[in-house]
Amino acid sequence: MKDSNCIFCKIAAGEIPSKTVYEDEKFRVVMDLGAASEGHALIIPKNHYANLMELDEETAAGVLPLAGKISRAMMKGLKCDGLNLVQNNGEEAGQTVMHFHLHVIPRYKGGAEVIEWKPGSPTAEEMEAAASRIKAEL
Ligand code: AMP
Ligand code: ZN
């Protein structure tokens, strides 16, 4: 399924040009226009899923092996020192393009910080309460 108003549907279909590093039947992997580091890539399914919650299981099952393949190529080809996988869901989580995508962000020694959060200190009760609320929906 495609969404005619979705920029990533158009990129994935090749209707909008992109710097593509990999393509197969289900996915296109492109260079991020606003790269956080040299080589920052996006894994984009060709079908439209707004986010992880909507992603079908078959596509989901293809994402991580592909991320591994791209990551291995980045480590060798870019000589990066590590990498982060980032996947934003919802505006509050920083998602700006509402078509599922996985960021593969190479990291270099001495390079800029890309992902950072201040560790909290929840009580055991707070952790138990949150865990219970999630478990109740599984
Ligand atoms: P997110 O904030 O997780 O939704 O990420 C959207 C990403 O898409 C950002 O990192 C943008 O830099 C990137 N982006 C937006 N438009 C394009 C485009 N036309 N080609 C490549 N990357 C894009
Ligand atoms: Zn789309």
Short mmCIF file of C-alpha atoms and ligand atoms in Angstrom, two decimals:
data_model
loop_
_atom_site.label_atom_id
_atom_site.label_comp_id
_atom_site.label_asym_id
_atom_site.label_seq_id
_atom_site.Cartn_x
_atom_site.Cartn_y
_atom_site.Cartn_z
CA MET A 1 0.00 0.00 0.00
CA LYS A 2 1.22 3.48 -0.89
CA ASP A 3 0.07 6.86 0.38
CA SER A 4 0.00 9.40 -2.44
CA ASN A 5 0.77 12.27 -0.05
CA CYS A 6 3.74 10.59 1.57
CA ILE A 7 7.25 11.72 0.63
CA PHE A 8 8.87 8.45 1.76
CA CYS A 9 6.42 6.43 -0.38
CA LYS A 10 7.64 8.50 -3.33
CA ILE A 11 11.30 8.15 -2.39
CA ALA A 12 10.93 4.41 -1.83
CA ALA A 13 9.20 4.04 -5.21
CA GLY A 14 11.97 6.01 -6.92
CA GLU A 15 9.53 8.78 -7.92
CA ILE A 16 11.64 11.32 -6.03
CA PRO A 17 15.38 10.97 -6.58
CA SER A 18 17.50 9.93 -3.61
CA LYS A 19 21.02 8.79 -2.89
CA THR A 20 20.18 5.11 -2.72
CA VAL A 21 22.70 2.69 -1.22
CA TYR A 22 20.54 -0.43 -1.41
CA GLU A 23 17.24 -1.52 -2.86
CA ASP A 24 15.29 -4.76 -2.99
CA GLU A 25 11.65 -5.75 -3.45
CA LYS A 26 10.59 -4.54 -0.01
CA PHE A 27 13.03 -1.79 1.00
CA ARG A 28 15.05 1.16 -0.17
CA VAL A 29 17.98 2.47 1.87
CA VAL A 30 18.86 6.11 1.27
CA MET A 31 21.24 8.72 2.60
CA ASP A 32 19.53 11.08 5.08
CA LEU A 33 19.37 14.65 3.73
CA GLY A 34 19.92 16.01 7.23
CA ALA A 35 22.64 13.52 8.17
CA ALA A 36 23.64 13.55 11.83
CA SER A 37 27.01 12.05 10.87
CA GLU A 38 28.79 11.02 7.70
CA GLY A 39 26.91 8.13 6.11
CA HIS A 40 23.64 8.45 8.10
CA ALA A 41 21.16 6.24 6.22
CA LEU A 42 17.44 5.50 6.41
CA ILE A 43 15.91 2.07 5.86
CA ILE A 44 12.50 2.70 4.29
CA PRO A 45 9.94 -0.02 3.50
CA LYS A 46 8.33 0.41 0.09
CA ASN A 47 4.87 -0.06 1.53
CA HIS A 48 3.37 2.65 3.70
CA TYR A 49 3.24 2.05 7.44
CA ALA A 50 2.98 5.16 9.56
CA ASN A 51 5.06 3.78 12.40
CA LEU A 52 6.27 0.68 14.24
CA MET A 53 2.84 -0.02 15.69
CA GLU A 54 1.41 -0.33 12.16
CA LEU A 55 4.30 -2.25 10.61
CA ASP A 56 3.32 -5.73 9.43
CA GLU A 57 5.28 -8.62 10.89
CA GLU A 58 6.77 -9.80 7.61
CA THR A 59 8.24 -6.36 6.87
CA ALA A 60 9.34 -5.99 10.47
CA ALA A 61 11.16 -9.31 10.22
CA GLY A 62 13.15 -7.95 7.29
CA VAL A 63 14.22 -4.72 8.94
CA LEU A 64 16.81 -5.92 11.45
CA PRO A 65 18.69 -8.29 9.13
CA LEU A 66 18.89 -5.44 6.61
CA ALA A 67 20.09 -3.05 9.31
CA GLY A 68 22.79 -5.60 10.13
CA LYS A 69 23.83 -5.82 6.49
CA ILE A 70 23.99 -2.02 6.11
CA SER A 71 25.80 -1.70 9.43
CA ARG A 72 28.48 -4.21 8.44
CA ALA A 73 29.00 -2.34 5.17
CA MET A 74 29.24 0.97 7.07
CA MET A 75 31.81 -0.37 9.53
CA LYS A 76 33.99 -1.54 6.64
CA GLY A 77 33.29 1.13 4.04
CA LEU A 78 33.14 4.21 6.25
CA LYS A 79 35.57 2.97 8.90
CA CYS A 80 33.15 4.21 11.55
CA ASP A 81 33.78 3.20 15.14
CA GLY A 82 30.22 2.27 16.04
CA LEU A 83 26.68 3.09 15.08
CA ASN A 84 23.23 3.71 16.47
CA LEU A 85 19.87 2.47 15.26
CA VAL A 86 17.16 5.04 15.92
CA GLN A 87 13.49 4.67 15.19
CA ASN A 88 11.09 7.45 16.14
CA ASN A 89 7.35 6.90 16.60
CA GLY A 90 5.05 9.85 17.04
CA GLU A 91 5.67 13.58 17.03
CA GLU A 92 6.51 13.62 20.72
CA ALA A 93 9.24 11.10 20.02
CA GLY A 94 10.71 13.24 17.26
CA GLN A 95 9.09 11.56 14.26
CA THR A 96 8.76 14.09 11.44
CA VAL A 97 8.00 11.81 8.49
CA MET A 98 5.01 9.61 9.20
CA HIS A 99 6.21 6.62 7.19
CA PHE A 100 8.12 4.01 9.21
CA HIS A 101 11.88 4.29 8.83
CA LEU A 102 14.92 3.12 10.72
CA HIS A 103 17.90 5.45 11.06
CA VAL A 104 21.33 3.84 10.82
CA ILE A 105 23.76 6.41 12.18
CA PRO A 106 27.48 5.77 11.96
CA ARG A 107 29.50 7.07 14.93
CA TYR A 108 33.08 8.22 14.90
CA LYS A 109 35.57 8.64 17.75
CA GLY A 110 35.47 12.27 18.84
CA GLY A 111 32.33 12.91 16.74
CA ALA A 112 29.28 14.84 17.89
CA GLU A 113 26.87 13.32 20.40
CA VAL A 114 23.80 12.05 18.55
CA ILE A 115 21.65 10.32 21.12
CA GLU A 116 21.67 11.40 24.70
CA TRP A 117 19.32 11.18 27.65
CA LYS A 118 19.65 11.91 31.32
CA PRO A 119 19.20 8.65 33.26
CA GLY A 120 16.29 8.88 35.69
CA SER A 121 15.93 7.10 39.04
CA PRO A 122 12.51 5.45 39.24
CA THR A 123 11.58 3.69 42.45
CA ALA A 124 10.92 -0.05 42.43
CA GLU A 125 7.22 0.75 42.86
CA GLU A 126 7.19 3.10 39.88
CA MET A 127 8.91 0.50 37.69
CA GLU A 128 6.47 -2.17 38.85
CA ALA A 129 3.50 0.12 38.16
CA ALA A 130 4.67 0.93 34.64
CA ALA A 131 5.49 -2.73 33.93
CA SER A 132 2.01 -3.76 35.12
CA ARG A 133 0.29 -1.27 32.84
CA ILE A 134 2.24 -2.56 29.82
CA LYS A 135 1.74 -6.23 30.75
CA ALA A 136 -2.00 -5.69 31.04
CA GLU A 137 -2.09 -4.89 27.31
CA LEU A 138 0.07 -7.78 26.06
P1 AMP B 1 12.30 11.25 11.77
O1 AMP B 1 12.56 12.52 12.57
O2 AMP B 1 12.69 10.02 12.51
O3 AMP B 1 10.91 11.21 11.21
O4 AMP B 1 13.32 11.32 10.57
C1 AMP B 1 13.05 11.87 9.33
C2 AMP B 1 14.39 11.95 8.65
O5 AMP B 1 14.16 12.06 7.25
C3 AMP B 1 15.23 13.18 9.06
O6 AMP B 1 16.47 12.72 9.56
C4 AMP B 1 15.37 13.96 7.76
O7 AMP B 1 16.64 14.54 7.64
C5 AMP B 1 15.13 12.90 6.70
N1 AMP B 1 14.58 13.36 5.43
C6 AMP B 1 13.48 14.13 5.24
N2 AMP B 1 13.24 14.28 3.93
C7 AMP B 1 14.18 13.57 3.27
C8 AMP B 1 14.47 13.31 1.90
N3 AMP B 1 13.74 13.85 0.92
N4 AMP B 1 15.53 12.53 1.59
C9 AMP B 1 16.30 12.00 2.58
N5 AMP B 1 16.07 12.19 3.89
C10 AMP B 1 15.04 12.97 4.24
ZN ZN B 2 4.52 6.46 2.95
#
